[in-house]
PDB file of C-alpha atoms and ligand atoms in Angstrom:
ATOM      1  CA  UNK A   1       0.000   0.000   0.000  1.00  0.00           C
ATOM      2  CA  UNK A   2       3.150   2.391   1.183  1.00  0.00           C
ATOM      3  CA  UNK A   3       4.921   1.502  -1.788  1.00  0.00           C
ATOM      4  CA  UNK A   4       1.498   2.529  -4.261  1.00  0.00           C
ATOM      5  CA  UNK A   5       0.947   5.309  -2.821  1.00  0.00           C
ATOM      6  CA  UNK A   6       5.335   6.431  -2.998  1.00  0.00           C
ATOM      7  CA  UNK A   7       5.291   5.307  -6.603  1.00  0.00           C
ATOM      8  CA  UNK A   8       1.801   7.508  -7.599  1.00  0.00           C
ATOM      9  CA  UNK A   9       3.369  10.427  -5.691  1.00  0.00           C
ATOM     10  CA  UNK A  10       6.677  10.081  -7.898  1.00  0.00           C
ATOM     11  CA  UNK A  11       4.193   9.540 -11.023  1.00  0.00           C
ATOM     12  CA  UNK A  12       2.702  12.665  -9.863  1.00  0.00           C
ATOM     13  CA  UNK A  13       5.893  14.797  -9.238  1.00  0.00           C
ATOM     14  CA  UNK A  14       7.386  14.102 -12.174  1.00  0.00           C
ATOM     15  CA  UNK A  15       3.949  15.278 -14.547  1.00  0.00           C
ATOM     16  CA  UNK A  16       4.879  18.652 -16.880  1.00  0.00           C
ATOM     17  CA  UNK A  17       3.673  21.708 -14.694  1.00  0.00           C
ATOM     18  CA  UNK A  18       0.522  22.964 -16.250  1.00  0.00           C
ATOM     19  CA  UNK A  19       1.865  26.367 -17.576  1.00  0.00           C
ATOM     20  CA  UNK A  20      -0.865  28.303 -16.698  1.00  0.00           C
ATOM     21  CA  UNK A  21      -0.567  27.242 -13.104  1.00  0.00           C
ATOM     22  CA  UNK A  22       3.384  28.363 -13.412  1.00  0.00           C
ATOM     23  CA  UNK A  23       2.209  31.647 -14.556  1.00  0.00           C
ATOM     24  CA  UNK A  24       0.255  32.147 -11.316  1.00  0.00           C
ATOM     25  CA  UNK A  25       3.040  31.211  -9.080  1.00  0.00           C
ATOM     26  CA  UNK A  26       5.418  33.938 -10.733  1.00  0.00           C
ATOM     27  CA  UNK A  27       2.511  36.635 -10.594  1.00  0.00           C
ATOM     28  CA  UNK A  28       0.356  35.828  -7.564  1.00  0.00           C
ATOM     29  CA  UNK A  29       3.206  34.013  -5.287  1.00  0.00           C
ATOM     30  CA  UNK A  30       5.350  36.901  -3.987  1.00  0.00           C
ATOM     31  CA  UNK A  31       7.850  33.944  -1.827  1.00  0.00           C
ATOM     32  CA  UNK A  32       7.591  32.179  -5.319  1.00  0.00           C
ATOM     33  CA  UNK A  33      10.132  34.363  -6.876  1.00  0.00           C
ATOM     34  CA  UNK A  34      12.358  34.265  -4.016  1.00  0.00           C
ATOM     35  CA  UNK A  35      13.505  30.950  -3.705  1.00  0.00           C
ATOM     36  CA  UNK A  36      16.704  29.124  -5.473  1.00  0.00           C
ATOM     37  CA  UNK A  37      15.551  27.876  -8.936  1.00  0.00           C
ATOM     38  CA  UNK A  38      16.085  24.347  -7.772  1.00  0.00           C
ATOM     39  CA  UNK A  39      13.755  24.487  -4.770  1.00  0.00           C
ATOM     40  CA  UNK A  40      11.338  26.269  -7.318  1.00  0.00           C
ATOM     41  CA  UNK A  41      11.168  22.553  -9.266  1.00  0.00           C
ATOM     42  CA  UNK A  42      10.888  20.228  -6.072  1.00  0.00           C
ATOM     43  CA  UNK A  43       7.828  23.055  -5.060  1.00  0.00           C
ATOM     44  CA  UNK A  44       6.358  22.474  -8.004  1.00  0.00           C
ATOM     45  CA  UNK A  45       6.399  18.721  -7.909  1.00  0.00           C
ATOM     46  CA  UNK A  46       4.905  18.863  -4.128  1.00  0.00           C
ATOM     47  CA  UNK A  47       2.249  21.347  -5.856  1.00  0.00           C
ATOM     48  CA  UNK A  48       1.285  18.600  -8.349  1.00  0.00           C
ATOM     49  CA  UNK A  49       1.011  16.091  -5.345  1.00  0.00           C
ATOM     50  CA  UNK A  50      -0.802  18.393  -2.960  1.00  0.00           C
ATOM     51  CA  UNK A  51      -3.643  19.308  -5.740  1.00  0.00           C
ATOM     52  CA  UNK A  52      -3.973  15.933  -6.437  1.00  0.00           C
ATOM     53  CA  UNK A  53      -5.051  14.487  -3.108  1.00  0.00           C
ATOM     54  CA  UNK A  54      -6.917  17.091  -1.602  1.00  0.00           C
ATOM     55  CA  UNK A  55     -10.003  18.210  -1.800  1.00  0.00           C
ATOM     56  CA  UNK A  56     -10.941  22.076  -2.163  1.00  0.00           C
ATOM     57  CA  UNK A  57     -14.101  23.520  -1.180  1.00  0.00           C
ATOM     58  CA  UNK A  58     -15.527  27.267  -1.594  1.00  0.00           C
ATOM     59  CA  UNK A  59     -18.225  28.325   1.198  1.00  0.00           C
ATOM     60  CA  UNK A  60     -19.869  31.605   1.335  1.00  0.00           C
ATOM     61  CA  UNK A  61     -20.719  31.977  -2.280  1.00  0.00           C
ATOM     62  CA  UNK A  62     -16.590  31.627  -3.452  1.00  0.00           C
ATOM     63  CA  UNK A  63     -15.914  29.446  -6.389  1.00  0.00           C
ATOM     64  CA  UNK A  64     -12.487  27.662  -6.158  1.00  0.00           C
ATOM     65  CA  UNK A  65     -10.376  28.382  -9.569  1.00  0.00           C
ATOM     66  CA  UNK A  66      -7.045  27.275 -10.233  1.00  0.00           C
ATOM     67  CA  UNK A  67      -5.320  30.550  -8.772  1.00  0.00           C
ATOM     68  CA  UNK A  68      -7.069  29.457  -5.275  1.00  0.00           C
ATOM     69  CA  UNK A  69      -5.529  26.050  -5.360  1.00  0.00           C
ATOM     70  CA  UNK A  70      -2.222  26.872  -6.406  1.00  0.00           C
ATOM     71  CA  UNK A  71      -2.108  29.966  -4.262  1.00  0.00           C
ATOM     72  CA  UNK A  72      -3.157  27.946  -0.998  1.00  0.00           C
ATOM     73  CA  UNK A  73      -0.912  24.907  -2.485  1.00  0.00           C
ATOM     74  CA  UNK A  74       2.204  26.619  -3.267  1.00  0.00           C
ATOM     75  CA  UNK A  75       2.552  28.148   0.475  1.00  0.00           C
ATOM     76  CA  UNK A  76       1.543  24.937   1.884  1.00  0.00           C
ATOM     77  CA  UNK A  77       4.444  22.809   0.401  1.00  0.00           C
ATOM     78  CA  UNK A  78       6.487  25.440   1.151  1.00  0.00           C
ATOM     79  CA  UNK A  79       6.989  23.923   4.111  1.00  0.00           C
ATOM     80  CA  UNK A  80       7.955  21.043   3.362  1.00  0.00           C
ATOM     81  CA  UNK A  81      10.925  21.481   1.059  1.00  0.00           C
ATOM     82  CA  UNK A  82      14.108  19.035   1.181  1.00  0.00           C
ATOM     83  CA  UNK A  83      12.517  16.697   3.940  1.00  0.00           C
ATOM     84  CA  UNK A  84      11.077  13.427   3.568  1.00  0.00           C
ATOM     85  CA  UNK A  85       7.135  14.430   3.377  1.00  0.00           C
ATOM     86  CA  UNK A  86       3.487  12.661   3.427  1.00  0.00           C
ATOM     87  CA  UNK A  87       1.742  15.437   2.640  1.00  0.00           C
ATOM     88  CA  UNK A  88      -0.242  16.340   5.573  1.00  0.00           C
ATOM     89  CA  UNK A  89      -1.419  12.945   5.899  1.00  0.00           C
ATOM     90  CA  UNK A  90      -4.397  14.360   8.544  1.00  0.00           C
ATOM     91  CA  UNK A  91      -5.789  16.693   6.372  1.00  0.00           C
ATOM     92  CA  UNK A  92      -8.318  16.024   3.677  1.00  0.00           C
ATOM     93  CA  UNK A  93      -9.939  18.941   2.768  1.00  0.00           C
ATOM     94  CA  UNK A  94      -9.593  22.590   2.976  1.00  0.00           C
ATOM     95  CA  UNK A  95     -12.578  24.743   2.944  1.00  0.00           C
ATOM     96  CA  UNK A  96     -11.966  28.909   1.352  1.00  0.00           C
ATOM     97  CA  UNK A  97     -14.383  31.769   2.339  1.00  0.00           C
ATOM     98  CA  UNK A  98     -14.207  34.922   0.397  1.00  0.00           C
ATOM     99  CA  UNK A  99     -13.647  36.731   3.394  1.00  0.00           C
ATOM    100  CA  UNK A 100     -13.093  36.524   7.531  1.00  0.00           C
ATOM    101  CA  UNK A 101     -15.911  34.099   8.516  1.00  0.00           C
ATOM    102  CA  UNK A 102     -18.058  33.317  11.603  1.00  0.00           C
ATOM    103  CA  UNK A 103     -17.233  30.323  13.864  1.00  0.00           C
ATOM    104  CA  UNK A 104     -18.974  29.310  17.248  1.00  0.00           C
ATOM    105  CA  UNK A 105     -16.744  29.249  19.758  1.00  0.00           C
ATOM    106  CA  UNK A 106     -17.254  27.777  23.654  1.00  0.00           C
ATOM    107  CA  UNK A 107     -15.015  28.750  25.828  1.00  0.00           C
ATOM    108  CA  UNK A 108     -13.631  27.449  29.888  1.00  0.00           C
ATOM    109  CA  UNK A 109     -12.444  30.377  32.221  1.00  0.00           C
ATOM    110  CA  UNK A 110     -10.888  29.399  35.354  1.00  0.00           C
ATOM    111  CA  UNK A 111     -14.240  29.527  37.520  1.00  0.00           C
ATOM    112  CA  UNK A 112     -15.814  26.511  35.077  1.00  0.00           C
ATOM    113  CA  UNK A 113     -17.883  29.387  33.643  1.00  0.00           C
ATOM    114  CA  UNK A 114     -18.611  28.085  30.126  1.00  0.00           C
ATOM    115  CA  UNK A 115     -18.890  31.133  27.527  1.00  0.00           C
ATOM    116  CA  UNK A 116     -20.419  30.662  24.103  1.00  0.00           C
ATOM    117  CA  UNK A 117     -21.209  32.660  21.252  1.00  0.00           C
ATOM    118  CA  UNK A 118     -19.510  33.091  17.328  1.00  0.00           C
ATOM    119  CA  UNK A 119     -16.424  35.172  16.409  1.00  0.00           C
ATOM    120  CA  UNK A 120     -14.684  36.234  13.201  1.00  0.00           C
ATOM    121  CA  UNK A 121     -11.697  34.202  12.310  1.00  0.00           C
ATOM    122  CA  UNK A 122      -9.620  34.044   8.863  1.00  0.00           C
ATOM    123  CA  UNK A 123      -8.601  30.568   9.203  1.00  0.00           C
ATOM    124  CA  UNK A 124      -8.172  27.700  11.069  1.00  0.00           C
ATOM    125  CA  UNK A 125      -6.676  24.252  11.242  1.00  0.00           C
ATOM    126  CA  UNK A 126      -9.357  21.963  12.375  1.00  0.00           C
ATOM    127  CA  UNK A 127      -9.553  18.803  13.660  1.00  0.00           C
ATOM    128  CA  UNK A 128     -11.212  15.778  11.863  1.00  0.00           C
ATOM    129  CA  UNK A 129      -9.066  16.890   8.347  1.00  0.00           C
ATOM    130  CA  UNK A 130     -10.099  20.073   7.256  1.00  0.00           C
ATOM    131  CA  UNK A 131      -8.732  23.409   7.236  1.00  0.00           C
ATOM    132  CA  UNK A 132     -10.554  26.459   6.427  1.00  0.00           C
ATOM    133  CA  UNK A 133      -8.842  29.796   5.143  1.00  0.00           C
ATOM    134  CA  UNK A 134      -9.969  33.463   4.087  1.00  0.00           C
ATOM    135  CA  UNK A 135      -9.452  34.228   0.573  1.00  0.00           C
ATOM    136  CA  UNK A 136      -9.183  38.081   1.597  1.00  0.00           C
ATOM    137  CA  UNK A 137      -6.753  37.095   3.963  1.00  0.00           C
ATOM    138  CA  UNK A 138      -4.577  34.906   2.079  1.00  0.00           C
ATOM    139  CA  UNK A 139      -4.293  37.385  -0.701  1.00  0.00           C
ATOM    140  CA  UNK A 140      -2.812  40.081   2.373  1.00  0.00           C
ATOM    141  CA  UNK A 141       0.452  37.911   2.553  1.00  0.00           C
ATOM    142  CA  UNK A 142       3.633  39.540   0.956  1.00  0.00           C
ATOM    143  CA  UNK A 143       1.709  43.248   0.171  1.00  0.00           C
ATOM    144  CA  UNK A 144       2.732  44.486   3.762  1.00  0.00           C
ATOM    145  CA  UNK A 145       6.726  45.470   3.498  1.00  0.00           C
ATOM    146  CA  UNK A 146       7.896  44.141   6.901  1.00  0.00           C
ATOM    147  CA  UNK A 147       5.761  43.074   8.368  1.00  0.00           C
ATOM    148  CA  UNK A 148       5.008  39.040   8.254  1.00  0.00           C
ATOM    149  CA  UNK A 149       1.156  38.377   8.028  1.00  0.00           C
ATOM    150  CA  UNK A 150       0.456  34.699   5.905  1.00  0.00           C
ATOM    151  CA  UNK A 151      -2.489  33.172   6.996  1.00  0.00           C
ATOM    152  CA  UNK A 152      -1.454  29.810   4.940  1.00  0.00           C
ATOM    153  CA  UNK A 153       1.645  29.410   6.103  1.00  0.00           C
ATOM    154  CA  UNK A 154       0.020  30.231   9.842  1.00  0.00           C
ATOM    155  CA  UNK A 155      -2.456  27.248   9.481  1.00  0.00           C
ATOM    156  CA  UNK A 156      -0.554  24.332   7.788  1.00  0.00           C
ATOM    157  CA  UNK A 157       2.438  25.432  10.678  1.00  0.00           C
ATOM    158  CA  UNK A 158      -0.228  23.991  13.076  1.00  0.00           C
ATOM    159  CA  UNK A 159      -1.019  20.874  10.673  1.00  0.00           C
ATOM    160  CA  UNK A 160       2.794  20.247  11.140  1.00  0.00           C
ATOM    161  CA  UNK A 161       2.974  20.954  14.672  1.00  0.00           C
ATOM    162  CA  UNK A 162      -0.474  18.665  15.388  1.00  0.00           C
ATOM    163  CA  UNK A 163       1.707  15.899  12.641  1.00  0.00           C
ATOM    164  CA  UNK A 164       5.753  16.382  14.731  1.00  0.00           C
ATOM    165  CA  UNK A 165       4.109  16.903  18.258  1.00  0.00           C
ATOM    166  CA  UNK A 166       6.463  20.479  18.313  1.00  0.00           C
ATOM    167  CA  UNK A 167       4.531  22.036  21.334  1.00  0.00           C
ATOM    168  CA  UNK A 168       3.237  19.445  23.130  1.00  0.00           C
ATOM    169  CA  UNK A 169       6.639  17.915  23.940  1.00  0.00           C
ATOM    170  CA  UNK A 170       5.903  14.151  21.669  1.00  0.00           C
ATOM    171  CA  UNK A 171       9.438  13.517  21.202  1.00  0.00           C
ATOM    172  CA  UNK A 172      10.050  14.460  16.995  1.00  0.00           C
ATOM    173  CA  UNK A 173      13.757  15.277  16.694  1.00  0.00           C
ATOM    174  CA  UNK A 174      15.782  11.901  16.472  1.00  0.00           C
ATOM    175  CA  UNK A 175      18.129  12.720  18.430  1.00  0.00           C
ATOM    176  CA  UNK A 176      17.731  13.879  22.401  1.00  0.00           C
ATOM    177  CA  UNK A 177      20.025  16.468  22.530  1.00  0.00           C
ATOM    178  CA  UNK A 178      18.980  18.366  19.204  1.00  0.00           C
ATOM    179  CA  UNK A 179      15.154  18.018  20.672  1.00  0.00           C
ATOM    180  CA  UNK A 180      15.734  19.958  23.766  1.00  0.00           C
ATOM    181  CA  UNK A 181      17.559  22.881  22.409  1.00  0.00           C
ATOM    182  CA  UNK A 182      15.039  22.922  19.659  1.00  0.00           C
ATOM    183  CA  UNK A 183      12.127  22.926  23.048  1.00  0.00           C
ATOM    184  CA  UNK A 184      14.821  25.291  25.124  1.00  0.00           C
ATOM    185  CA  UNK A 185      14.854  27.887  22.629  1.00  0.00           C
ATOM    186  CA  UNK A 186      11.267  27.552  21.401  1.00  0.00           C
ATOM    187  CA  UNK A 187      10.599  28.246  25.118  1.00  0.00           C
ATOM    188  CA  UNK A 188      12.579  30.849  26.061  1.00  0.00           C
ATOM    189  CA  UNK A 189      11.432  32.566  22.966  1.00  0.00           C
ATOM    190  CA  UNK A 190       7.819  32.243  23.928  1.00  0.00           C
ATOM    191  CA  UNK A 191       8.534  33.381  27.773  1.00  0.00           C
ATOM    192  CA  UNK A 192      10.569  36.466  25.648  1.00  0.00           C
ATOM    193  CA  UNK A 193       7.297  36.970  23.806  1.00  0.00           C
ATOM    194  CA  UNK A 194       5.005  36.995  26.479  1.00  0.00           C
ATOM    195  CA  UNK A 195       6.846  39.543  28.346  1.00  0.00           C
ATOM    196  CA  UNK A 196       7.192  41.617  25.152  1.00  0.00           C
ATOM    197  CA  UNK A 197       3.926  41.710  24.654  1.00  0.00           C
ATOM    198  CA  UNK A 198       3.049  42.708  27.910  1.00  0.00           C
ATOM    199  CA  UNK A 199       5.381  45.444  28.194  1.00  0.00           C
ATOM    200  CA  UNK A 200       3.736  46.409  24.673  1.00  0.00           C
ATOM    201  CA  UNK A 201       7.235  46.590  23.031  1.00  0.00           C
ATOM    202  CA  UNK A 202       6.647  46.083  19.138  1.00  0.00           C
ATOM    203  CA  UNK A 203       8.477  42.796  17.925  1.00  0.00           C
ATOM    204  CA  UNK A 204       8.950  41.404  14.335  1.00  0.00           C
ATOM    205  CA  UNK A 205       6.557  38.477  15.672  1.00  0.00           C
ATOM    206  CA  UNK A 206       2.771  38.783  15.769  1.00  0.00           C
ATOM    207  CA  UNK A 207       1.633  39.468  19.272  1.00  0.00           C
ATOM    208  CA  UNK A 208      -1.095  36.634  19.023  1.00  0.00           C
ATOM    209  CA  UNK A 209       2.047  34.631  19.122  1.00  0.00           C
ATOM    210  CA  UNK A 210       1.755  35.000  22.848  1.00  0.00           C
ATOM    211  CA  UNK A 211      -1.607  32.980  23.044  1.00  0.00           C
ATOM    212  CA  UNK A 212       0.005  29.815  23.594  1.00  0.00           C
ATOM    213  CA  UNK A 213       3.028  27.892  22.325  1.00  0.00           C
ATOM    214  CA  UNK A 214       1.410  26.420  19.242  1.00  0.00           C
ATOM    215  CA  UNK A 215       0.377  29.879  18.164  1.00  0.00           C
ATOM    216  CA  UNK A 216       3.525  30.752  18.709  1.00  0.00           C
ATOM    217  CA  UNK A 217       5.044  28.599  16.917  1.00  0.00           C
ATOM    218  CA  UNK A 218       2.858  29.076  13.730  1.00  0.00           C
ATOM    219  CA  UNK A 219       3.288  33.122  14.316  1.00  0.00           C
ATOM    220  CA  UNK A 220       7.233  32.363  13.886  1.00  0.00           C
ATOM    221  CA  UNK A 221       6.567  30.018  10.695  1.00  0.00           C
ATOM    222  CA  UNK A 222       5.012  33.315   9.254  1.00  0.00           C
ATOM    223  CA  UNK A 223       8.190  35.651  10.479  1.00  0.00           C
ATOM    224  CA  UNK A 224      10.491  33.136   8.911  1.00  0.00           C
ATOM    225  CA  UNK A 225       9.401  32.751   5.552  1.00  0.00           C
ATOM    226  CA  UNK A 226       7.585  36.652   5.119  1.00  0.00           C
ATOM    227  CA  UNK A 227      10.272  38.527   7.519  1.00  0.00           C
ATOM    228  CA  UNK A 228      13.432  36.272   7.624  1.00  0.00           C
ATOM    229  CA  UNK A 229      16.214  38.939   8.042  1.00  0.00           C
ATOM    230  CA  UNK A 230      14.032  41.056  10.394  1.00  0.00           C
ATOM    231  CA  UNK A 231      13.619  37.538  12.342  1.00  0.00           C
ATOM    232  CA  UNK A 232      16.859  36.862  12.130  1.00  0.00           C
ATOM    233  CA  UNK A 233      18.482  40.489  13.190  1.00  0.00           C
ATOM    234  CA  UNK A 234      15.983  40.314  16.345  1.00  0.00           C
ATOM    235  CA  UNK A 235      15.798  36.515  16.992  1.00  0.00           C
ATOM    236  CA  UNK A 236      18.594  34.679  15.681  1.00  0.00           C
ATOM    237  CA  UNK A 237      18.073  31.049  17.978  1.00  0.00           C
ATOM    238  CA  UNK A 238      14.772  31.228  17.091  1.00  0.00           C
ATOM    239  CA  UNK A 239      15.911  31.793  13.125  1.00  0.00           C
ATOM    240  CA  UNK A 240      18.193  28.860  13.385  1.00  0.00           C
ATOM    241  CA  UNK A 241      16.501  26.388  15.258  1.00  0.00           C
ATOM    242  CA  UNK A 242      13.927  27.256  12.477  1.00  0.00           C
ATOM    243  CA  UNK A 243      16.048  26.929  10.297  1.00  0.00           C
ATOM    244  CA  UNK A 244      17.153  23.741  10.882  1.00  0.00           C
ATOM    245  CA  UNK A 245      13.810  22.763  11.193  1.00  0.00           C
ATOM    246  CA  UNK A 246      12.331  23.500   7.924  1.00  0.00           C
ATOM    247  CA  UNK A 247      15.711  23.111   5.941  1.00  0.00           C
ATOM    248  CA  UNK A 248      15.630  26.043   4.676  1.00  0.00           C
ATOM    249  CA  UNK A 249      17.420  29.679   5.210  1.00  0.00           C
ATOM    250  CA  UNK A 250      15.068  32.280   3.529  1.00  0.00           C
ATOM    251  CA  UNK A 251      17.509  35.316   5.153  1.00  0.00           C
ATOM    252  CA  UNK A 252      20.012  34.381   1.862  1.00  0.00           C
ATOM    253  CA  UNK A 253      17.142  34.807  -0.515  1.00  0.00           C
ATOM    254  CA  UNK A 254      16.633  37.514  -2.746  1.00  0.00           C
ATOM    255  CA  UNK A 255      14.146  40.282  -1.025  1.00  0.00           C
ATOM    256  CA  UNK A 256       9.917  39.301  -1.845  1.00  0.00           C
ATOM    257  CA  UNK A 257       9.052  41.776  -4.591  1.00  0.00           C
ATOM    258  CA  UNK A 258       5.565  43.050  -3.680  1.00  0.00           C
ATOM    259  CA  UNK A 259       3.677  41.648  -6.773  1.00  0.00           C
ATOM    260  CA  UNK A 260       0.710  44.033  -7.616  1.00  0.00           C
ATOM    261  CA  UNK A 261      -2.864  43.489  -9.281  1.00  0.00           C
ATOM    262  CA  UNK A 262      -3.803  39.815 -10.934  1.00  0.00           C
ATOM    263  CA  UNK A 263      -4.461  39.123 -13.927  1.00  0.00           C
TER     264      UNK A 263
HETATM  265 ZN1   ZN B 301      -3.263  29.832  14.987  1.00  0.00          ZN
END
């Protein structure tokens, strides 16, 4: 069954990429442009993969088109560039709203009071396979100079995270020693955040970050890829254990040019 599925994935990976779909990375994928040319290729074959296997569905009146999928797509094999890879195995389908969408939430306080009502979210990674993004949000990433907003890469971080058991201390890294500096650093950082944002200070990293460890891991995915020298100049253990983490060292890429209108 393993072996099928490896072989269709290779079958996959090595189709011709639809040209029209390559035209829409170079104009409507700002980190696109940015990486080496050979990373560029092994994207592309994830892309093919990805779109293959998963299911897209529009709510709220949006139709799905090819720029949607290959948008979404594109950032979410981003992540997982020069590393053995099964896709997001937990995830089926992924559900795109035009816009910021409402979502019933029920929440604990500390006194067992139980608080319920709906609030506005632009994506989340939810359990039982699907995710659900904003279109309006996605389409923010990479038009904001500095700062590091990408609500794809901030939603398939926590399909990795829920996959590697990053913040909830399931042993990932192979080896022991490498694991707790990676949870050390990841730590301190968070601890650093918290404070940050308490004292108000203004930080390269989202302040939401400071919810909990898994957002703040997800808020750092976004700083790496969208922000990686500003995330580097202010938070350079957190840059490298990144780093190491993804494979990848986004500071040495060219600068994202901010790509303007569609077409
Ligand atoms: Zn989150």
């Amino acid at each position: 069954m393993l072996f099928i599925t490896a072989s269709r994935r290779n079958r996959l990976r090595n189709q011709p990429f639809p040209p029209a779909w390559e035209r829409i990375l170079e104009q409507e994928v700002p980190l696109y442009n940015s990486l080496p040319l050979t990373d560029r290729e092994e994207l592309k074959g994830h892309i093919l993969v990805f779109l293959a296997e998963k299911q897209f569905e529009g709510a709220g009146g949006l139709v799905i088109t090819d720029g949607i999928r290959v948008k979404i797509a594109a950032q979410a094999c981003l992540l997982l560039l020069h590393r053995e890879t099964d896709y997001y195995p937990g995830l089926s389908s992924i559900v795109v709203y035009p816009d910021e969408y409402l979502a019933p939430f029920e929440e604990l306080d500390e006194t067992g009071v139980v608080t319920s009502g709906t609030d506005r979210r632009s994506g989340e990674s939810g359990e039982q396979g699907t995710l659900v993004l904003s279109w309006a949000d996605i389409q923010m990433a990479g038009v904001d100079g500095d700062g590091a907003y990408n609500v794809v890469l901030h939603e398939f971080a926590h399909q990795l995270d829920a996959e590697d058991g990053i913040t909830d201390e399931t042993p990932f890294f192979p080896r022991r020693a490498v694991r707790k500096h990676w949870q050390r650093t990841l730590e301190a950082e968070y601890v650093r955040m918290k404070e940050e944002v308490g004292r108000g200070t203004v930080s390269v990293l989202d302040p939401y970050g400071a919810e909990s460890p898994a957002e703040f891991f997800a808020v750092a995915t976004e700083a790496f890829f969208e922000n990686p020298r500003g995330l580097k100049e202010h938070h350079l253990a957190l840059y490298e254990e990144l780093s190491r983490y993804y494979r990848q060292d986004p500071a040495t890429w060219p600068a994202t040019i901010s790509i303007g209108g569609t077409s």
